[in-house]
Backbone as a ProteinNet text record, in pm:
[ID]
protein_1_A
[PRIMARY]
MFESRPDRDAEVVLLGRSNVGKSTLMRELTGHTFSTGGKPGVTRAPNHYDWAPESFVLTDLPGFGFMEGVPEERREQIKTDIVHYLEEYADDILVGVLVVDGKSVVDIIDRHSARDELPHDVELFHFLEELGIPAVVAVNKMDKVDDRDERLNALCERLGLLPPWQQWQDTIAPITAKRGSIDPLTEAVRTHLHDAKRDDLFKFF
[TERTIARY]
95.8	31.7	70.5	35.8	118.7	62.8	165.8	148.3	197.2	231.4	312.3	190	109.4	-24.3	-53.8	-55.4	-82.8	-169.6	-244.4	-366.5	-415.7	-528.2	-570.8	-737.8	-792.8	-981.1	-1021.2	-931.4	-989.9	-859.7	-889.5	-781	-801.6	-750.8	-765.6	-639	-687.5	-605.5	-612.9	-474.8	-449.3	-386.2	-465.6	-440.2	-436	-366.7	-373.1	-254.2	-217.2	-148.6	-25.1	81.6	216.9	244.7	326.8	385.2	253.4	143.8	70.9	30.8	176.4	190.8	143.5	75.7	58.5	158.4	271.8	360.5	386.9	385.4	407.5	254.7	148.7	37.5	40.2	78.5	108.6	166.5	321.7	379.9	345.6	245.6	203.9	78.4	22.5	-50.8	-12.6	109.4	141.3	246	359.4	425.5	565.4	555.6	677.4	697	829.2	878.7	925.1	809.1	834.3	927.7	982	1052.7	980.5	996.6	933.4	1025.1	989.1	1115.5	1016.9	1098.8	1076.3	1029.1	1131.9	1057.4	943.9	824.2	710.2	753.4	672.7	711	809.2	836.7	883	840.3	669.4	627.7	605.1	682.6	605.2	536.8	593	492	378.1	344.5	205.1	349.4	273.5	402.5	264.3	227.6	157.4	215	104.5	163.2	72.7	96.3	15.4	27.4	-97.1	-149.7	-189.7	-99	-177.8	-262.6	-279.8	-371.6	-487	-533.3	-664.7	-686.1	-593.1	-603.9	-636.3	-556.2	-587.7	-436.9	-494.5	-359	-388.4	-281.8	-292.4	-206	-277.5	-171.9	-168.9	-40.8	-0.2	10.8	-80	-65.6	10.1	62.8	163.8	125.6	139.6	108.7	77.8	-40.3	-25.9	-56.4	-54.1	-76.7	80	121.9	225.8	336.4	440.7	550.1	703.1	773.5	865	967.9	1037.2	1143.6	1055.9	928.7	895.7	776.9	807.9	755.5	632.4	524.7	396	335.7	355.8	356.8	349.7	438.4	514.6	349	373.6	218.9	114.8	68.7	-49.3	-68	30.6	59.6	31.3	90.5	69	-80.7	-175.2	-309	-354.1	-307.8	-423	-340.1	-231	-240.9	-308	-347.9	-423.7	-574.6	-617.9	-725	-787.1	-680.7	-687.5	-679.8	-629.7	-586.3	-736.1	-762.1	-931.4	-1036	-1014.5	-1154.1	-1117	-982	-929	-972	-932.3	-986.7	-1038.5	-1190.1	-1301.9	-1386.6	-1398.5	-1458.6	-1406	-1266.7	-1212.2	-1186.9	-1165.4	-1146.8	-1241.8	-1224.5	-1327	-1317.3	-1218.5	-1233.6	-1095.5	-1164.8	-1035.3	-1012.6	-882.7	-886.2	-792.3	-817.6	-787.3	-738	-575.7	-512.7	-519.8	-556.4	-551.7	-436.5	-378.8	-287.8	-428.8	-418.5	-547.1	-528	-383.5	-372.6	-394.2	-349.8	-380.3	-498.8	-534.3	-627.8	-748.3	-788.5	-897.9	-844.4	-746.1	-687.6	-618.1	-576.3	-562.3	-681.4	-823.4	-902	-928.5	-963.9	-1043	-934.9	-819.3	-692	-734	-725.5	-732.5	-932.8	-1013.9	-1162.4	-1158	-1066.2	-1056.4	-1020	-922.9	-890.7	-945.6	-1104.1	-1180.6	-1143.2	-1042.1	-1041.1	-1125.9	-1123.6	-1173.3	-1036.8	-1033.2	-942.4	-944.5	-812	-796.4	-829.7	-837.7	-886	-1033.2	-1123.5	-1248.7	-1287.3	-1218.8	-1235.1	-1242.9	-1087.8	-1129.8	-1204.3	-1279	-1345.3	-1476.9	-1555.1	-1626.4	-1623.8	-1470.3	-1469.1	-1486.1	-1437.7	-1476.9	-1560.8	-1644.3	-1801.9	-1876.8	-1869.6	-1912.1	-1854.4	-1739.1	-1732.3	-1756.6	-1828.7	-1886.9	-1817	-1695.5	-1581	-1614.7	-1641.1	-1625.2	-1513.1	-1544.7	-1454.3	-1433.9	-1276.7	-1284.6	-1162.9	-1204.4	-1099.7	-1011.6	-874.8	-818.2	-722.6	-794.9	-751.5	-619.2	-509.2	-371.1	-325.1	-249.5	-168	-209.5	-319.7	-417.8	-367.1	-270.2	-165.7	-103.1	-135	-96.6	-246.2	-290.2	-446.3	-527.7	-526.9	-592.2	-711.3	-810.8	-958.8	-969.3	-972.2	-1030.7	-1142.5	-1259.4	-1411.3	-1414.9	-1398.6	-1439.1	-1337.7	-1234.3	-1162.3	-1219.6	-1278.7	-1326.4	-1474.3	-1536.2	-1693.4	-1715.1	-1534.6	-1513.6	-1479.2	-1405.7	-1333.6	-1508.8	-1587.2	-1706.7	-1762.3	-1806.5	-1879.6	-1792.5	-1638.1	-1585.9	-1634.2	-1625.3	-1655.9	-1837.3	-1881.6	-2042.8	-2145.4	-2038.6	-2110.6	-2165.1	-2262.6	-2354.3	-2286.4	-2228.1	-2156.2	-2247.2	-2219.5	-2143.3	-2019.6	-1947	-1803	-1869.9	-1893.2	-1905.3	-2047.9	-2123.7	-2199.2	-2180.9	-2021.5	-1978.8	-1850.4	-1886.4	-1749.3	-1737.1	-1723.8	-1742.5	-1683.8	-1677.9	-1617.1	-1498.1	-1508.8	-1410.7	-1364.6	-1205.9	-1143.5	-979.6	-1014.8	-919	-811.1	-680.2	-596.9	-456.1	-342	-201.8	-155.3	-82.1	-42.8	108	199.4	316.2	339.9	214.5	225	145	72.1	51.6	-126	-151.2	-308.7	-391.2	-396.2	-506.8	-655.7	-649.9	-827.3	-928.1	-944.8	-1064.1	-1093.8	-945.7	-960.4	-971.7	-909.6	-927	-1083.5	-1130.2	-1281	-1397	-1332.1	-1396	-1379.8	-1246.9	-1233.2	-1323.8	-1339.8	-1377.4	-1519.9	-1606	-1754.2	-1735.8	-1672.3	-1679.7	-1659.5	-1534.2	-1549.3	-1643.9	-1701.2	-1820.8	-1928.4	-1952.9	-2042.4	-2024.5	-1893.3	-1838.8	-1842	-1890.7	-1900.7	-1734.9	-1632.7	-1492.1	-1453.4	-1512.7	-1473.1	-1304.2	-1287.4	-1191.2	-1071.5	-1106	-974.2	-952.9	-1055	-1015.6	-890.6	-835.5	-705.7	-593.9	-614.9	-499.2	-526.3	-690.6	-680.5	-680.3
-104.5	-13.9	74.6	236.5	364.8	447.6	441.7	518.7	650.9	706.5	860.7	977.3	925.7	1046.2	1107	1253.5	1357.7	1333.1	1392.2	1364.2	1470.7	1508.6	1597.7	1488.4	1631.9	1595.3	1610.3	1696.9	1697.4	1629.5	1571.9	1552.5	1572.8	1581.9	1527.5	1439.1	1362.6	1227.8	1268.8	1188.9	1206.6	1040	994.2	853.7	835.4	716.2	707.1	586.7	529.3	469.5	546.3	486	504.4	623.1	700.3	778.9	855.6	902.4	979.5	1116.4	1133.2	1304.5	1311.8	1228.2	1281.3	1386.1	1329	1432.4	1588.2	1537.3	1718.8	1770.8	1717.1	1784.8	1837.8	1736.6	1769	1899.1	1893.2	2025.5	2139.7	2144.4	2221.3	2291.1	2213.7	2275.3	2277.7	2288.9	2262.7	2372	2365.3	2478.2	2405.5	2291.8	2215.7	2087.6	2111.7	1983.1	1809.8	1776.8	1616.4	1523.8	1402.8	1321.3	1309.3	1340.7	1260.8	1184.9	1110.8	1032.6	1016.1	950.5	908.4	735.4	728.9	544.1	530	455.2	414.2	397.3	417.8	365.1	439	552.6	616.8	664.4	709.3	728.1	584.3	521.7	405.4	402.1	532.7	550	704.4	739.4	835.8	983.3	1092.1	1185.3	1285.7	1343.8	1450.1	1580.6	1664.1	1807.6	1828.5	1918.6	1951.7	2086.7	2106.8	2237.5	2246.6	2199.6	2210.4	2301.3	2457.7	2529.5	2507.9	2452.9	2420.3	2284.8	2218.4	2056.5	1974.4	2022.4	1983.1	1960.3	1862.2	1758.1	1689	1719.4	1675.4	1548	1461.5	1358	1261.4	1208.1	1164.9	1035.7	945.5	805.7	698.6	628.6	567.2	533.3	532.3	494.5	317.6	265.4	152	88.4	-34.2	-84.2	-131.9	-154.1	-205.6	-110	-171.3	-82.7	-175	-129	-197.3	-235.2	-363.3	-368.3	-366.4	-383.4	-406.9	-537.8	-623.5	-783.9	-766.2	-828.2	-795.4	-809.4	-916.9	-906.3	-758.3	-666.2	-564.6	-449.5	-519.1	-382.1	-448.4	-564.8	-611.7	-559.8	-534.3	-489.5	-337.3	-231.6	-121.1	-103.1	-178.7	-170.8	-156.5	-310.2	-369.2	-217.3	-143.4	-35.4	69.9	126.8	227.7	171.4	78.7	60.9	75	3.9	33.1	166.6	235.6	412.1	514.5	405.9	531.9	444	328.6	275.6	347.9	328.2	374	551.3	620.9	768.9	811.7	733	771.9	920.9	939.2	971.5	1129.2	1103.8	1285.3	1290.8	1207.3	1265.2	1345.4	1432.2	1493	1522.2	1504.1	1425	1358.7	1252.6	1176.6	1239.5	1250.6	1291.1	1165.7	1085.7	1003.6	1065.4	1082.6	1095.3	1011.4	1052.5	951.8	998.7	922	1020.9	995.5	1108.6	1161.7	1090.3	1033.6	993.8	824	757.4	606.7	602.1	610.1	575.2	463.6	521.2	445.4	314.7	302.5	217	77.3	156	85.4	-6.1	101.8	64.7	-73	-55.7	-130.8	-297.8	-289.3	-401.4	-447	-358.3	-457.1	-560.6	-452	-530.2	-646.3	-642.7	-764.5	-916.2	-864.5	-979.5	-1023.7	-972	-985.8	-959.3	-861.9	-824.6	-680.2	-618.2	-482	-363.2	-300.8	-223.2	-119	-111	-50	74	170.8	327.9	301.6	242.5	185.6	154.5	84.8	37.9	111	190.4	290.4	404.1	446.1	526.1	492.4	377.4	295.9	295.9	276.4	245	363.4	483.6	596.5	667.5	592	633	591.1	448.6	355.4	374.2	449	524.1	637.8	684.1	796.6	914.7	939.6	1021.2	1035.6	1216.7	1242.9	1254.7	1173.8	1185.6	1261.6	1320.3	1386.5	1304.1	1287.7	1250.2	1359.9	1352.9	1409.3	1380.8	1431.3	1374.3	1488.7	1381.9	1472.1	1442.6	1558.8	1597.9	1600.2	1638.1	1689	1755.1	1817.9	1858.1	1801.2	1662.4	1541	1473.6	1578.4	1456.8	1520.4	1459.9	1571.5	1543.8	1439	1451.4	1428.8	1572.1	1545.5	1534.6	1600.6	1532.1	1418.7	1393.2	1231.8	1135.5	1179.2	1093.9	1099.1	1221.1	1254.6	1200.5	1186.9	1129.7	933	889.1	785.8	697	798	810.9	794.7	885	874	773.1	693.1	562.1	446.3	462.8	356.4	368	503.8	514.9	502.2	481.1	428.1	591.7	683.1	845	860.8	913.3	963	1055.6	1026.8	1180.2	1265.3	1378.8	1444.9	1474.8	1454.5	1519.3	1632.1	1724	1859.4	1870.3	1786.9	1782.4	1721.7	1653.7	1612.9	1724.7	1819.4	1875.5	1865.7	1865.4	1829.4	1684.7	1650.7	1489.7	1477.6	1513.1	1496.6	1633.1	1623.9	1771.9	1773.7	1791.9	1813.3	1875.9	1860.8	1909.7	1902.2	2002.7	1951.5	2010	1949.7	1949.7	2038.1	1978.1	2005.3	2161.9	2184.2	2322.8	2462.9	2356.7	2467.8	2487.2	2398.8	2417	2341.8	2373	2285.3	2356.4	2419.3	2536.4	2409.9	2349.3	2271.1	2204.2	2134.4	2042.8	2161.6	2242.5	2327.4	2368.4	2383.4	2445.9	2310.6	2137.2	2066.1	2054.5	2009.1	2045.7	2134.7	2229.5	2327.6	2336.2	2236	2242.1	2141.6	2043.5	1912.5	1996.4	2088.8	2126.3	2236.2	2306.9	2388.8	2286.6	2174.1	2093.5	2017.9	2023.4	1985.3	2103.7	2227.8	2361.5	2356.1	2344.9	2372.5	2488.6	2589.3	2652.2	2770.1	2731.6	2805.5	2722.6	2621.5	2537.2	2550.8	2702.4	2690.3	2765.3	2867.2	2926.7	2831.7	2693.3	2575.7	2544.6	2566.9	2541	2650.8
-6.9	-3.7	10.2	-46.6	-73.2	95.2	151.9	301.3	337.9	216.1	244.8	243.9	232.8	205.6	310	296.5	428.7	476.5	584.4	627.9	579	549.4	422.3	428.3	405.3	409.9	273.5	170.5	16.5	-24.4	-187	-227.3	-347.5	-487.8	-625.3	-670.4	-711.9	-761.6	-919.6	-978.9	-1126.6	-1137.9	-1259.5	-1263.1	-1404.6	-1444.6	-1596.9	-1610.4	-1735.1	-1781.6	-1766	-1762.3	-1799.2	-1893.7	-1898.5	-2030.7	-2123.3	-2002	-2080.1	-2048.2	-1950.9	-1899.2	-1793.1	-1720.3	-1545.3	-1498.4	-1471.2	-1405.7	-1453.3	-1565.4	-1665.6	-1656.4	-1631.3	-1557.9	-1437.9	-1388.5	-1253.7	-1214.5	-1270.7	-1284.6	-1318.8	-1446.5	-1458.4	-1347.6	-1278.2	-1216.6	-1076.4	-1071.1	-939.6	-949	-1057.3	-1072.4	-1039.4	-982	-888.2	-1001.2	-1011	-1120.9	-1028	-1085.1	-1031.6	-1117.6	-1117.5	-1178.4	-1304.5	-1411.2	-1527.7	-1622.6	-1693.8	-1762.5	-1932.1	-1963.3	-2155.8	-2132.1	-2014	-1957.7	-1871.6	-1960.1	-1866.1	-1738.3	-1617.9	-1502	-1428.7	-1436.8	-1325.5	-1229	-1218.2	-1081	-1038.4	-956.7	-864.1	-749.2	-680.2	-546.8	-591.7	-513.8	-543.8	-492.3	-614.1	-548.2	-508.3	-420.1	-318.7	-279.3	-340.3	-370.3	-222.9	-109	-6.9	41.8	55	99.7	214	337	460.2	509.1	471.5	543.1	487.1	376.5	328.9	322.2	378.4	414.9	276.2	186.9	30.5	-23.3	-63.6	-98.7	-267.7	-364.3	-498.4	-531.1	-563.3	-574	-697.1	-772.9	-866.5	-861.7	-905.3	-857	-1000.1	-969.9	-1028	-1157.2	-1242.1	-1394.2	-1373.7	-1456.4	-1447.6	-1623.1	-1624.7	-1776.8	-1825.3	-1906.2	-1975	-1939.3	-1902.6	-1876.4	-1904.8	-2025.3	-2025	-1946.7	-1959.3	-1802.5	-1686.4	-1672.4	-1534.9	-1500.2	-1466.1	-1429.7	-1455.4	-1503.2	-1490.6	-1333.3	-1243.6	-1111.3	-1062.5	-1090.3	-1004.8	-1052	-1186.7	-1254.3	-1216.9	-1204.1	-1152.2	-995.9	-910.1	-796.4	-797.9	-858	-841.5	-908.1	-997.7	-996.3	-878.8	-865.6	-679.8	-576.9	-587.8	-487.3	-522.3	-657.5	-708.3	-644.8	-678	-683.2	-513.7	-404.8	-255.3	-226.9	-276.2	-247.9	-270.9	-407.8	-436.3	-325.4	-275.1	-180.6	-109.5	-28.2	124.4	146.4	70.1	51.2	-12.1	-55	-124.3	-111.7	45.7	101.5	126.4	73.3	50.5	-79.1	-177.5	-303.4	-360.1	-410.2	-483.4	-633	-662.2	-837.5	-816.9	-920	-978.6	-1187.7	-1165	-1314.5	-1409.7	-1491.1	-1577.6	-1712	-1665.4	-1821.5	-1905.5	-2019.2	-2124.7	-2251	-2339.9	-2445.8	-2559.9	-2591.7	-2711.4	-2844.2	-2889.3	-2934.8	-3016.5	-2866.5	-2896.9	-2804.6	-2707.4	-2611.5	-2635.6	-2747.3	-2837.1	-2889.9	-2953	-2980.3	-2891.3	-2745.6	-2673.4	-2619.3	-2627.7	-2533.8	-2648	-2778.2	-2868.3	-2888.8	-2847.1	-2849.9	-2750.7	-2622.9	-2491.1	-2548.8	-2562.3	-2599.9	-2640.1	-2757.4	-2857.5	-2806	-2688.6	-2625	-2548	-2509.9	-2452.5	-2256.3	-2292.4	-2148.2	-2135.4	-1989.8	-1987.8	-1968.6	-2063.6	-2077.6	-1925.4	-1876.8	-1742	-1722.9	-1868.5	-1860.7	-1804.7	-1878.5	-1873.8	-1736.7	-1709.1	-1560.5	-1443.4	-1504.4	-1368.1	-1380.3	-1528.6	-1530.7	-1452.2	-1468.8	-1414.7	-1223.1	-1208.5	-1075	-975.2	-1041.2	-969.7	-943.6	-1073.2	-1071	-936.2	-941	-853.5	-672.2	-639.9	-541.5	-522.2	-614.1	-589.1	-581.1	-667.3	-734	-855.2	-868.7	-1017.4	-1061.1	-1209.2	-1275	-1389.1	-1435.5	-1509.1	-1637.4	-1749	-1846.8	-1907.5	-1865.6	-1948.9	-2026.4	-2157	-2289	-2356.5	-2299.7	-2335.9	-2474.5	-2503.1	-2628.3	-2738.1	-2745.8	-2824.3	-2919.9	-2934.5	-3019.3	-3139	-3084.6	-3215.8	-3252.1	-3237.3	-3303.6	-3401.4	-3511.5	-3656.7	-3588.5	-3622.6	-3611.5	-3488.7	-3423	-3301.3	-3221.5	-3324.1	-3286.6	-3273	-3386.5	-3424.6	-3301.1	-3286.7	-3156.2	-3020.2	-3008.3	-2856.8	-2843.7	-2985.6	-2982.4	-2941.7	-3006.1	-3022.5	-2851.2	-2778.7	-2658.1	-2580.1	-2547.9	-2514.3	-2544.8	-2653.3	-2713.6	-2608.8	-2587.6	-2510.8	-2364.6	-2371.5	-2163.2	-2149.4	-2242.3	-2223.3	-2231.6	-2267.9	-2293.4	-2410.2	-2437.5	-2561.1	-2656.4	-2738.7	-2780.5	-2837.4	-2858.4	-2905.9	-2751.2	-2757.3	-2642.6	-2601.4	-2659.5	-2638.7	-2493.3	-2501	-2373.7	-2258.7	-2256.3	-2125.7	-2076.4	-2094.9	-2073.8	-1925.7	-1803.5	-1668.6	-1681.9	-1780.3	-1751.7	-1882.9	-1970.3	-2094.6	-2153.1	-2073.4	-2092.5	-2211.9	-2307.9	-2429.1	-2362.3	-2313.9	-2295.8	-2348.7	-2396.2	-2412.3	-2300.9	-2199.2	-2050.5	-2104.8	-2200.5	-2229.9	-2271	-2346.1	-2359.7	-2295	-2172.8	-2072.1	-2112.7	-2194.5	-2235.7	-2173.4	-2080.4	-1948.3	-1881.6	-1986.8	-1908.5	-1940.5	-2010	-2014	-1878.4	-1833.4	-1746.9	-1588.5	-1584.3	-1459.6	-1455.6	-1578.9	-1559.7	-1485.5	-1568.2	-1523.3	-1408.3	-1335.7	-1184.5	-1112.5	-1152.2	-1055	-1067.7	-1192.5	-1145.2	-1039.4	-1051.7	-937	-804.5	-770	-652.3	-606.8	-711.4	-675.2	-608.5	-684	-640.9	-477.2	-461.7	-352.7	-241	-273.7	-167.5	-153.2	-207.4	-220.6	-310.7	-316.3	-420.8	-348	-253.1	-145.5	-213.4	-316.7	-391.3	-491.1	-564.5	-705	-752.3	-648.2	-671.1	-736.2	-690.6	-744.7	-880.4	-942.4	-1064.2	-1159.8
[MASK]
+++++++++++++++++++++++++++++++++++++++++++++++++++++++++++++++++++++++++++++++++++++++++++++++++++++++++++++++++++++++++++++++++++++++++++++++++++++++++++++++++++++++++++++++++++++++++++++++++++++++++++++

């Protein structure tokens, strides 16, 4: 289990496959540099960015899924740890931000579905819902996507949301973290913080 979490009663978590840009997004949100690597699986334990006065913590959970050079057993353990973390702190987590790679996410989901597996991204999206945690899908690296609307609509379909994607702007947020283009995400997160009566946290988003 991940034992390093500060004792805070409000949290926003970032989760997603390895190498989708979670740490870059974390840096963009906090102005603080975390170790990012071209090699998947650099983040093996949660990175917590802590604002004690507001009793608020932003957490970047380790990447899951295939990682070159990481044994399957270890990959499964990371996924199990993430699930336990979400279950344990569900009451304090105000938003779960599922970060995906806009260019490859639909293909990855389809590839797993073809093997009769439930793709991790879809599974975690619904798991957040089950736990009562509002989910925002940060569709990253959109600067590399040509067929933007088509791609976002296809992702919605895979997640069980009726297209067009534009009607889900509190759930689907197309961003390019590397370029600092994250407004759709911060707006979506603020919607959920407002619903949780935590407008005081807007300054972090």
